[in-house]
Coordinates of C-alpha atoms and ligand atoms in Angstrom, one line a residue:
Chain A
M1 CA -28.5 -5.1 -11.5
K2 CA -28.9 -5.9 -15.2
Y3 CA -25.3 -4.9 -15.9
E4 CA -22.3 -6.9 -15.1
V5 CA -19.5 -4.8 -13.4
V6 CA -16.0 -5.1 -14.7
I7 CA -13.1 -3.6 -12.8
G8 CA -9.3 -3.8 -13.4
M9 CA -6.9 -2.3 -10.8
E10 CA -3.8 -0.6 -11.4
I11 CA -1.6 0.3 -8.2
H12 CA 1.6 2.1 -7.7
A13 CA 3.5 1.4 -4.4
Q14 CA 6.6 3.4 -3.3
L15 CA 9.2 1.0 -2.4
L16 CA 11.0 1.2 0.9
T17 CA 14.4 1.8 -0.2
K18 CA 16.8 4.3 1.4
S19 CA 17.9 5.8 -2.0
K20 CA 16.3 6.3 -5.1
L21 CA 16.0 3.7 -8.0
F22 CA 19.0 4.9 -10.0
C23 CA 21.0 7.3 -7.8
G24 CA 22.1 7.7 -4.2
C25 CA 19.7 10.5 -3.3
S26 CA 17.7 10.0 -0.2
T27 CA 14.0 9.0 -0.6
E28 CA 13.1 10.5 3.2
F29 CA 9.5 12.1 3.1
G30 CA 9.2 15.7 4.1
A31 CA 12.7 17.2 3.3
E32 CA 13.1 20.7 1.9
P33 CA 12.0 20.8 -1.8
N34 CA 14.6 20.0 -4.3
S35 CA 17.3 19.1 -1.6
Q36 CA 17.3 15.4 -2.6
C37 CA 18.3 15.7 -6.3
C38 CA 21.4 15.0 -8.4
P39 CA 22.3 15.2 -12.0
I40 CA 20.9 11.5 -12.5
C41 CA 17.5 12.1 -11.1
L42 CA 17.4 15.6 -12.8
G43 CA 18.1 13.9 -16.1
F44 CA 21.2 15.9 -16.9
P45 CA 22.8 15.2 -20.2
G46 CA 25.7 12.6 -19.7
S47 CA 24.6 11.2 -16.4
L48 CA 23.9 7.4 -16.2
P49 CA 21.4 5.4 -14.2
V50 CA 22.8 2.5 -12.0
M51 CA 20.0 0.3 -10.6
N52 CA 19.3 -0.2 -6.7
R53 CA 19.5 -3.9 -6.0
K54 CA 17.1 -3.7 -3.2
A55 CA 14.3 -2.3 -5.4
V56 CA 14.7 -5.4 -7.6
D57 CA 14.6 -7.7 -4.4
H58 CA 11.4 -5.9 -3.4
I59 CA 9.7 -6.7 -6.8
I60 CA 10.7 -10.3 -6.8
T61 CA 9.5 -10.7 -3.1
T62 CA 6.2 -9.2 -4.2
A63 CA 6.0 -11.4 -7.3
L64 CA 6.5 -14.4 -5.2
A65 CA 3.9 -13.3 -2.5
L66 CA 1.3 -12.8 -5.4
N67 CA 2.0 -16.1 -6.9
C68 CA 3.7 -14.6 -10.2
T69 CA 6.1 -16.0 -12.6
V70 CA 9.5 -14.1 -12.0
A71 CA 11.1 -13.3 -15.2
R72 CA 14.5 -15.0 -15.4
E73 CA 15.5 -12.1 -17.7
S74 CA 13.9 -8.7 -17.6
I75 CA 14.6 -5.3 -19.5
F76 CA 13.9 -1.7 -19.2
A77 CA 12.2 0.7 -21.5
R78 CA 11.6 4.4 -21.7
K79 CA 8.1 5.7 -21.6
N80 CA 8.0 9.0 -23.5
Y81 CA 5.8 11.8 -22.5
F82 CA 6.2 15.5 -21.9
Y83 CA 5.0 16.8 -18.5
P84 CA 6.9 18.9 -16.0
D85 CA 7.1 16.4 -13.3
L86 CA 9.4 14.3 -15.4
P87 CA 12.7 16.1 -16.1
K88 CA 14.0 13.6 -18.7
A89 CA 10.7 13.9 -20.6
Y90 CA 10.7 10.2 -20.3
Q91 CA 10.1 7.8 -17.5
I92 CA 12.4 4.5 -17.1
S93 CA 9.8 1.8 -16.9
Q94 CA 9.3 -1.8 -18.1
D95 CA 7.2 -2.7 -21.0
D96 CA 7.9 -6.2 -22.4
Q97 CA 9.6 -8.6 -20.1
P98 CA 8.5 -7.0 -16.8
L99 CA 9.8 -8.6 -13.5
G100 CA 6.5 -10.6 -12.5
E101 CA 3.7 -11.9 -14.6
R102 CA 0.6 -14.0 -14.3
G103 CA -0.2 -14.5 -10.7
Y104 CA -3.2 -14.1 -8.6
L105 CA -4.5 -12.8 -5.2
D106 CA -7.4 -14.5 -3.3
I107 CA -9.7 -12.3 -1.5
M108 CA -13.1 -12.6 0.5
D109 CA -11.9 -15.6 2.6
G110 CA -10.6 -17.3 -0.6
S111 CA -13.9 -17.2 -2.3
R112 CA -12.7 -14.8 -5.1
R113 CA -9.6 -15.1 -7.0
I114 CA -8.2 -11.8 -8.8
K115 CA -5.6 -12.6 -11.5
I116 CA -2.4 -10.3 -11.5
R117 CA -1.4 -9.4 -15.1
R118 CA 2.1 -8.0 -14.4
I119 CA 4.3 -6.3 -11.8
H120 CA 7.0 -3.9 -12.9
L121 CA 9.7 -1.6 -11.6
E122 CA 9.7 2.1 -12.6
E123 CA 10.8 5.4 -11.5
D124 CA 8.5 7.9 -9.6
A125 CA 7.8 11.4 -11.0
G126 CA 8.3 14.6 -9.1
K127 CA 5.5 16.5 -7.3
L128 CA 3.6 19.5 -8.7
V129 CA 2.3 22.1 -6.5
H130 CA -0.5 24.4 -7.5
I131 CA -1.3 27.8 -5.8
E132 CA -4.7 29.3 -6.3
G133 CA -4.6 32.2 -8.5
E134 CA -1.0 32.1 -9.5
P135 CA -0.1 31.7 -13.3
F136 CA 2.6 29.3 -12.5
S137 CA 3.0 25.7 -10.9
L138 CA 5.8 24.6 -8.6
V139 CA 8.0 21.6 -8.9
D140 CA 9.8 19.5 -6.4
Y141 CA 11.9 16.8 -7.9
N142 CA 12.7 14.9 -4.4
R143 CA 10.2 12.2 -5.4
G144 CA 11.5 12.0 -8.9
G145 CA 13.4 9.0 -9.7
A146 CA 12.4 7.1 -6.4
S147 CA 11.5 3.4 -6.8
L148 CA 8.1 2.7 -7.7
M149 CA 6.2 -0.6 -8.4
E150 CA 3.3 -1.0 -10.6
I151 CA 0.9 -4.1 -10.0
V152 CA -2.0 -4.4 -12.6
T153 CA -4.9 -7.1 -12.3
E154 CA -6.7 -8.7 -15.0
P155 CA -10.5 -7.2 -15.3
D156 CA -11.6 -9.7 -12.6
I157 CA -13.2 -7.5 -10.0
R158 CA -17.0 -7.4 -9.9
S159 CA -18.0 -5.0 -7.3
A160 CA -17.1 -2.0 -5.1
E161 CA -16.8 -4.4 -2.2
E162 CA -14.6 -6.7 -4.0
A163 CA -12.3 -3.5 -5.0
A164 CA -12.1 -2.6 -1.4
A165 CA -11.2 -6.2 -0.6
Y166 CA -8.4 -6.4 -3.0
I167 CA -6.8 -3.2 -1.8
T168 CA -7.2 -4.2 1.8
E169 CA -5.5 -7.6 1.2
L170 CA -2.8 -6.2 -1.1
R171 CA -2.0 -3.5 1.2
S172 CA -1.6 -6.1 4.1
I173 CA 0.6 -8.3 2.0
L174 CA 2.9 -5.3 1.0
R175 CA 3.3 -4.4 4.8
Y176 CA 3.9 -8.1 5.7
I177 CA 6.6 -8.4 3.1
G178 CA 8.1 -5.1 4.0
V179 CA 8.3 -3.5 0.6
C180 CA 6.0 -0.5 1.0
D181 CA 4.4 1.3 4.0
G182 CA 0.9 1.3 2.4
N183 CA 0.0 4.8 3.4
M184 CA -2.8 6.0 1.0
E185 CA -2.9 9.3 2.7
E186 CA 0.4 10.2 2.0
G187 CA 0.5 8.6 -1.5
S188 CA 3.0 5.9 -0.8
L189 CA 0.2 3.4 -2.2
R190 CA -2.0 4.8 -4.9
C191 CA -4.7 3.0 -6.6
E192 CA -6.4 3.5 -10.0
P193 CA -9.5 1.3 -10.5
N194 CA -10.9 1.3 -14.2
I195 CA -14.5 0.5 -14.2
S196 CA -17.0 -0.4 -17.0
L197 CA -20.3 -2.1 -17.3
R198 CA -21.8 -4.5 -19.8
L199 CA -25.0 -6.4 -19.9
H200 CA -24.7 -10.0 -18.4
G201 CA -23.6 -12.4 -21.0
A202 CA -22.1 -9.8 -23.4
K203 CA -18.7 -10.5 -24.9
E204 CA -17.3 -7.3 -25.4
F205 CA -16.3 -5.0 -22.5
G206 CA -17.9 -1.8 -22.1
V207 CA -16.4 1.7 -22.1
K208 CA -14.2 2.3 -19.1
A209 CA -13.5 5.2 -16.9
E210 CA -10.3 5.3 -14.8
L211 CA -10.5 6.9 -11.3
K212 CA -7.7 8.7 -9.7
N213 CA -7.1 10.6 -6.3
I214 CA -8.2 7.9 -4.2
N215 CA -6.4 8.0 -0.9
S216 CA -8.1 5.6 1.6
I217 CA -9.9 2.2 1.3
R218 CA -13.1 3.6 2.0
A219 CA -12.6 6.0 -0.9
V220 CA -11.9 2.9 -3.2
Q221 CA -15.4 1.5 -2.1
R222 CA -17.3 4.7 -2.4
G223 CA -15.6 5.9 -5.6
V224 CA -16.3 2.6 -7.4
A225 CA -19.9 2.5 -6.1
Y226 CA -20.4 6.0 -7.3
E227 CA -18.9 5.2 -10.8
I228 CA -21.2 2.1 -11.1
E229 CA -24.2 4.1 -10.2
R230 CA -23.3 6.9 -12.7
Q231 CA -22.5 4.7 -15.6
S232 CA -25.8 2.5 -15.2
Q233 CA -27.8 5.6 -15.1
I234 CA -26.1 7.0 -18.4
L235 CA -26.8 3.3 -20.0
D236 CA -30.2 3.2 -18.6
E237 CA -31.3 6.4 -20.3
G238 CA -29.7 5.0 -23.7
G239 CA -26.5 7.2 -23.5
T240 CA -22.9 6.2 -24.0
V241 CA -20.3 6.2 -21.5
I242 CA -16.9 8.1 -22.4
Q243 CA -13.7 6.8 -22.0
E244 CA -12.0 9.1 -19.7
T245 CA -10.0 9.7 -16.5
R246 CA -12.1 11.0 -13.5
R247 CA -11.1 12.2 -10.2
W248 CA -12.7 11.2 -7.0
D249 CA -13.9 14.0 -4.9
E250 CA -14.0 13.1 -1.3
A251 CA -16.0 16.2 -0.2
S252 CA -18.8 15.9 -2.5
G253 CA -18.7 12.0 -2.8
T254 CA -18.6 12.1 -6.6
T255 CA -16.2 11.7 -9.4
I256 CA -15.3 14.6 -11.6
S257 CA -14.0 14.5 -15.3
M258 CA -10.3 15.5 -15.6
R259 CA -9.0 16.9 -18.8
S260 CA -6.5 14.6 -20.3
K261 CA -2.8 15.3 -20.2
E262 CA -2.2 14.6 -23.7
E263 CA -4.6 14.3 -26.6
A264 CA -4.0 10.5 -26.7
H265 CA -1.5 8.4 -24.8
D266 CA 1.2 7.7 -27.3
Y267 CA 4.3 6.6 -25.1
R268 CA 6.5 5.5 -28.0
Y269 CA 8.3 3.0 -25.8
F270 CA 11.8 1.9 -26.8
S271 CA 14.5 0.1 -24.9
E272 CA 16.5 1.9 -22.2
A273 CA 20.1 1.6 -23.7
D274 CA 21.3 3.1 -20.4
L275 CA 20.5 0.1 -18.4
V276 CA 21.6 -3.7 -19.1
R277 CA 19.2 -6.5 -18.5
V278 CA 18.5 -7.9 -15.2
V279 CA 19.0 -11.7 -14.8
V280 CA 17.5 -13.5 -12.0
D281 CA 19.2 -16.9 -11.4
D282 CA 18.0 -19.8 -9.2
A283 CA 20.2 -18.6 -6.3
W284 CA 18.6 -15.1 -6.2
L285 CA 15.1 -16.4 -6.5
N286 CA 15.5 -19.0 -3.8
R287 CA 17.2 -16.4 -1.5
M288 CA 14.1 -14.2 -2.0
A289 CA 11.6 -17.2 -1.6
A290 CA 13.4 -18.2 1.8
A291 CA 13.1 -14.8 3.2
L292 CA 9.3 -14.6 2.5
P293 CA 7.4 -14.4 5.8
E294 CA 4.2 -16.0 6.5
L295 CA 1.5 -14.2 4.4
P296 CA -1.7 -12.8 6.2
Q297 CA -3.9 -15.6 4.5
A298 CA -1.8 -18.5 5.6
R299 CA -1.6 -16.8 9.3
R300 CA -5.4 -16.5 9.4
E301 CA -5.9 -20.0 8.6
R302 CA -3.3 -21.1 11.2
F303 CA -4.9 -18.9 14.0
I304 CA -8.1 -20.6 13.3
A305 CA -6.8 -24.3 13.1
A306 CA -4.0 -24.0 15.7
Y307 CA -5.5 -21.6 18.3
G308 CA -9.3 -22.4 17.7
L309 CA -10.0 -18.6 17.3
P310 CA -13.0 -17.4 15.6
A311 CA -12.5 -16.3 12.0
Y312 CA -13.3 -12.7 13.0
D313 CA -10.5 -12.7 15.5
A314 CA -8.2 -14.3 13.0
G315 CA -8.8 -11.6 10.6
V316 CA -8.5 -8.7 13.0
L317 CA -5.3 -10.2 14.5
T318 CA -3.3 -10.8 11.2
E319 CA -4.3 -7.6 9.3
S320 CA -0.8 -6.1 10.5
K321 CA 2.1 -8.4 10.9
E322 CA 3.2 -6.9 14.2
I323 CA 0.0 -7.5 15.8
G324 CA -0.1 -11.1 14.5
D325 CA 3.7 -11.6 15.6
F326 CA 2.6 -10.2 19.0
F327 CA -0.1 -12.5 19.5
D328 CA 2.0 -15.6 18.6
K329 CA 4.5 -14.5 21.3
V330 CA 1.7 -14.0 24.0
A331 CA 0.3 -17.3 22.9
A332 CA 3.4 -19.2 23.4
I333 CA 3.1 -18.1 27.2
S334 CA -0.6 -17.9 27.8
H335 CA -2.6 -20.7 26.5
D336 CA -6.3 -19.5 26.8
Y337 CA -5.9 -18.2 23.2
K338 CA -9.5 -16.6 23.2
V339 CA -8.5 -14.6 26.4
V340 CA -5.2 -13.5 24.7
S341 CA -7.2 -12.5 21.5
N342 CA -9.8 -10.5 23.5
W343 CA -7.0 -8.5 25.3
I344 CA -5.4 -7.6 22.1
M345 CA -8.5 -6.7 20.0
G346 CA -9.7 -4.6 23.0
E347 CA -7.4 -3.0 25.3
L348 CA -4.4 -3.1 23.1
M349 CA -5.9 -1.9 19.7
R350 CA -8.0 0.7 21.9
L351 CA -4.8 2.3 23.3
L352 CA -2.9 2.0 20.2
N353 CA -5.7 3.9 18.3
E354 CA -6.0 6.5 21.1
T355 CA -2.3 7.2 21.2
G356 CA -1.7 6.9 17.5
Q357 CA 1.5 4.8 18.6
S358 CA 2.7 1.8 16.9
L359 CA 3.0 -1.1 18.9
E360 CA 6.9 -0.9 18.8
Q361 CA 6.5 2.7 20.1
S362 CA 4.5 1.7 23.2
H363 CA 5.8 -0.1 26.1
M364 CA 3.6 -3.1 25.8
T365 CA 5.5 -6.5 25.5
P366 CA 4.1 -10.1 25.2
E367 CA 5.7 -10.7 28.6
V368 CA 3.7 -7.9 30.1
L369 CA 0.4 -9.1 28.8
A370 CA 1.0 -12.8 29.7
E371 CA 1.9 -11.6 33.1
I372 CA -1.3 -9.7 33.5
I373 CA -3.4 -12.6 32.3
A374 CA -1.6 -15.0 34.7
L375 CA -2.4 -12.4 37.7
V376 CA -6.1 -12.5 36.8
D377 CA -6.0 -16.3 36.6
K378 CA -4.4 -16.7 39.9
G379 CA -7.1 -14.3 41.5
T380 CA -4.3 -11.7 42.2
I381 CA -6.2 -8.9 40.6
N382 CA -9.7 -8.6 39.0
L383 CA -10.3 -7.8 35.5
K384 CA -11.1 -4.2 36.3
S385 CA -7.8 -3.8 38.0
A386 CA -6.1 -5.7 35.2
K387 CA -7.2 -3.2 32.6
E388 CA -5.8 -0.4 34.9
V389 CA -2.4 -2.2 35.0
F390 CA -2.4 -2.9 31.3
E391 CA -3.0 0.9 30.6
E392 CA 0.0 1.8 32.9
S393 CA 2.3 -0.8 31.7
F394 CA 1.4 0.3 28.1
H395 CA 2.5 3.7 28.9
T396 CA 5.3 3.4 31.2
G397 CA 6.7 -0.1 30.7
K398 CA 6.5 -0.8 34.6
T399 CA 6.0 -4.6 35.3
P400 CA 2.5 -5.5 36.3
S401 CA 3.6 -7.0 39.7
K402 CA 5.2 -3.9 40.4
I403 CA 2.1 -1.8 39.7
V404 CA -0.2 -4.2 41.7
A405 CA 2.3 -3.9 44.5
D406 CA 2.6 0.0 44.3
R407 CA -1.1 0.6 44.0
G408 CA -2.1 -2.0 46.5
M409 CA -4.2 -3.7 43.8
A410 CA -4.1 -7.1 45.0
Q411 CA -7.1 -8.9 45.8
I412 CA -7.9 -10.0 49.5
S413 CA -7.7 -13.8 48.9
D414 CA -6.6 -14.5 52.4
E415 CA -9.4 -16.3 54.2
A416 CA -8.6 -15.1 57.7
A417 CA -8.6 -11.4 56.6
L418 CA -11.8 -11.9 54.9
S419 CA -13.6 -13.8 57.4
G420 CA -13.4 -10.9 59.8
I421 CA -14.9 -8.4 57.3
I422 CA -17.6 -10.9 56.3
E423 CA -18.5 -11.5 60.0
G424 CA -18.8 -7.9 60.4
V425 CA -21.1 -7.4 57.3
I426 CA -23.3 -10.1 58.4
A427 CA -23.6 -8.5 62.0
A428 CA -24.3 -5.2 60.6
N429 CA -27.1 -6.5 58.2
S430 CA -28.9 -9.1 60.4
K431 CA -32.2 -8.4 58.7
V432 CA -30.8 -9.2 55.1
A433 CA -28.8 -12.4 56.4
E434 CA -32.3 -13.6 58.0
D435 CA -33.9 -13.1 54.6
F436 CA -31.1 -15.2 52.9
R437 CA -31.6 -18.0 55.4
A438 CA -35.2 -17.9 54.8
G439 CA -34.7 -18.7 51.1
K440 CA -34.2 -15.4 49.6
E441 CA -31.3 -15.8 47.2
A442 CA -31.1 -12.3 46.0
A443 CA -30.1 -11.2 49.3
L444 CA -26.7 -12.8 49.0
G445 CA -25.8 -10.3 46.3
F446 CA -26.5 -7.4 48.6
L447 CA -24.1 -8.9 51.1
V448 CA -21.5 -9.5 48.6
G449 CA -21.7 -5.9 47.5
Q450 CA -21.3 -4.7 51.1
V451 CA -18.0 -6.7 51.4
M452 CA -16.7 -5.5 48.3
K453 CA -17.5 -1.9 49.6
E454 CA -15.8 -2.7 52.7
T455 CA -12.5 -3.7 50.8
R456 CA -13.0 -1.1 48.2
G457 CA -13.2 -3.7 45.5
Q458 CA -10.4 -5.7 46.4
A459 CA -11.9 -8.6 47.9
N460 CA -11.8 -11.8 45.5
P461 CA -15.5 -12.2 44.6
A462 CA -15.4 -16.0 44.3
M463 CA -13.7 -16.4 47.7
V464 CA -16.4 -13.8 49.3
N465 CA -19.1 -15.8 47.9
K466 CA -17.8 -19.1 49.3
L467 CA -17.2 -17.6 52.7
L468 CA -20.4 -15.9 53.0
R469 CA -22.5 -19.1 52.2
E470 CA -20.3 -21.0 54.7
K471 CA -21.1 -18.4 57.5
L472 CA -24.6 -17.9 56.7
Chain B
M1 CA 10.1 7.7 -57.0
M2 CA 9.9 6.5 -53.4
T3 CA 6.5 5.2 -51.7
M4 CA 5.7 7.3 -48.9
K5 CA 5.5 5.0 -45.6
V6 CA 5.4 8.1 -43.1
S7 CA 3.1 10.8 -43.8
R8 CA 3.7 14.4 -43.1
K9 CA 0.8 14.4 -40.7
E10 CA 2.7 11.6 -38.5
V11 CA 6.0 13.5 -38.6
E12 CA 4.2 16.7 -37.2
H13 CA 2.4 14.5 -34.6
V14 CA 5.8 13.1 -33.5
A15 CA 7.2 16.8 -33.4
F16 CA 4.2 17.8 -31.3
L17 CA 4.7 14.9 -28.7
S18 CA 8.4 16.1 -28.3
R19 CA 7.1 19.8 -28.3
L20 CA 9.3 20.7 -31.4
A21 CA 8.1 23.4 -33.6
L22 CA 8.9 22.7 -37.1
S23 CA 9.0 25.1 -40.0
E24 CA 7.2 24.0 -43.3
R25 CA 10.7 23.5 -44.8
E26 CA 11.8 21.2 -41.8
A27 CA 8.4 19.4 -41.8
E28 CA 9.1 18.6 -45.7
E29 CA 12.7 17.8 -45.0
F30 CA 12.0 15.3 -42.1
T31 CA 9.1 13.6 -43.9
R32 CA 11.5 12.9 -46.7
Q33 CA 14.2 11.7 -44.2
F34 CA 11.9 9.5 -42.1
N35 CA 10.9 7.6 -45.4
Q36 CA 14.5 7.2 -46.4
I37 CA 15.4 5.5 -43.1
F38 CA 12.2 3.5 -43.3
K39 CA 13.4 2.3 -46.6
Q40 CA 16.7 1.1 -45.2
F41 CA 15.0 -0.8 -42.6
E42 CA 12.9 -2.5 -45.1
K43 CA 16.1 -3.6 -46.7
L44 CA 17.2 -5.0 -43.4
N45 CA 13.9 -6.9 -43.0
E46 CA 14.7 -8.9 -46.0
L47 CA 17.1 -10.9 -43.9
D48 CA 15.6 -14.0 -42.4
T49 CA 15.9 -13.3 -38.6
S50 CA 13.4 -16.3 -37.6
Q51 CA 16.4 -18.3 -35.9
V52 CA 17.9 -15.2 -34.3
E53 CA 17.1 -14.3 -30.6
P54 CA 16.1 -10.6 -30.4
T55 CA 18.6 -8.3 -28.8
S56 CA 17.6 -6.0 -26.0
H57 CA 21.0 -4.6 -25.5
V58 CA 24.3 -4.4 -27.5
L59 CA 26.3 -5.1 -24.4
Q60 CA 26.3 -8.6 -23.3
M61 CA 26.6 -7.5 -19.6
Q62 CA 23.9 -8.1 -17.0
N63 CA 22.9 -7.2 -13.5
V64 CA 24.8 -3.9 -13.0
L65 CA 23.5 -3.0 -9.8
R66 CA 24.4 -0.9 -6.7
Q67 CA 23.7 -1.3 -3.0
D68 CA 20.8 0.7 -1.5
S69 CA 22.8 3.3 0.3
V70 CA 22.4 7.2 0.5
R71 CA 24.9 9.6 -1.1
S72 CA 24.8 13.3 -0.7
S73 CA 22.7 15.1 -3.3
L74 CA 23.5 18.6 -5.0
P75 CA 23.1 21.7 -3.1
I76 CA 19.5 23.4 -3.9
D77 CA 21.2 26.4 -5.6
E78 CA 23.1 24.0 -8.0
V79 CA 19.9 22.1 -8.7
L80 CA 18.2 25.1 -9.6
A81 CA 21.1 26.6 -11.5
N82 CA 19.7 26.0 -14.8
A83 CA 16.1 26.5 -14.1
P84 CA 14.6 29.3 -16.4
D85 CA 12.4 30.4 -13.4
R86 CA 12.3 29.4 -9.7
E87 CA 10.2 30.1 -6.6
D88 CA 11.1 29.4 -3.0
G89 CA 13.3 26.6 -3.9
Y90 CA 11.0 25.2 -6.5
F91 CA 11.3 25.0 -10.3
S92 CA 8.4 27.3 -11.6
V93 CA 6.6 26.3 -14.8
P94 CA 3.5 27.5 -16.5
R95 CA 0.5 26.8 -14.7
I96 CA -0.5 23.2 -15.1
M97 CA -4.2 22.6 -15.0
E98 CA -5.5 19.3 -13.9
Ligands
ZN501 ZN1 19.6 11.7 -7.5

């Protein structure tokens, strides 16, 4: 392509706090409209905001995870704009001296570094509801005043794939450090890429369009790809791109121009006199740094180095913290790490997907999986039975040994018991036995099959093979 | 005669951003007052502050924070008590087009 793609990404993440940013109203999702509001979050005259410490903790943690410099002294500002989702007609946010600045996030297996410009804390707006054909809009302020984090990158992203990779990695980190649930469908993680094109080697940036209404990782990739295509067509035809906000429309797979909220953004930031500065001293910073868990990238590298796992496995196993933690716990008991990985990527993830449960909600534990692997190792059950045991344990929490006993699944590994059955099979198939003795190796497979049939699949296949050869 | 730093057009723009409707006379009056205020600041600007740290707040307090605990909110009827219009527990406002 003759154009260079230039993308900057702005994301808003709802922070996992029980109460709002400046008042004690609950942040629980799905409550009755306007049931979680008070004089502070409704902006009544005379009310005063008091900041939630947990929200500041979350921003510091994120800033550390994204390699940012944490501001030792941070201040808050009023961002003024008139819109019904904002009861005070200003949003308490940060302009100068945000809590985090100048960090980076590595993506695509460390081959690309995306610089983070800033991370700041602000309050969320209420929710507007539009009803088709009505002359009014409805406002629910339950979300208004909830704590929100904004993370802005430098314009370092160069393709739709990189945009998707950035959001994937960032979401994974936010979940690992427990600051945001990362749910894009429900809007707890919202991303707004701004996209522009310029000729390779050009010094000036092109005119950018900002994308909104992106509610999945796939939509990030598709929306950005569409926008790149749209803009290059305009430029190819000698036209000019207009600076505007465009809405991603999932159904048509296109972006649609949105009429702007206000003619031009003129937020008239000024300092929020109702809040005093936040000073982060060494003790606070060190406490947050010490509580930082192992991050996805470090864990991927460790899974490859310490367990000898393929890069693909390491990627899948570390995408969520709970799966990664689970792997570590099973691996502490079962040392055939690739086998552990196969079980988790296969059966466990399949069942989690099918049931829509989280690992915590299911009955699967590291001990159960380790026991199943050991039962297969010892030859007590074959792989097919093991999968059935796994599924039952997953649903009921019954221990594998109990399931094996209750369902009579144990393989017949007892030589005496198998000898009798095998002699019977040879006697009943004397023609096939003759063929084998005459050198027809394939005949053995048939005899093994007959023994398995006699034992309803519970004979230990290795032992059947060995005994058959001996007796023939 | 005073030099005009702030034009009447700027005053009208600021009024629009705040959704204030100004009469002819008010627009005139506020333009005059804005310019007077600016003149006062120019006087302050004569002071050499190159050696003074900017003040972000008049209070020397810091870290006034609260624990993340939930307290009860207002009953919905009280939340909506001052609303000019309501609908099914929501505030109702003139339709917003997106
Ligand atoms: Zn409140």
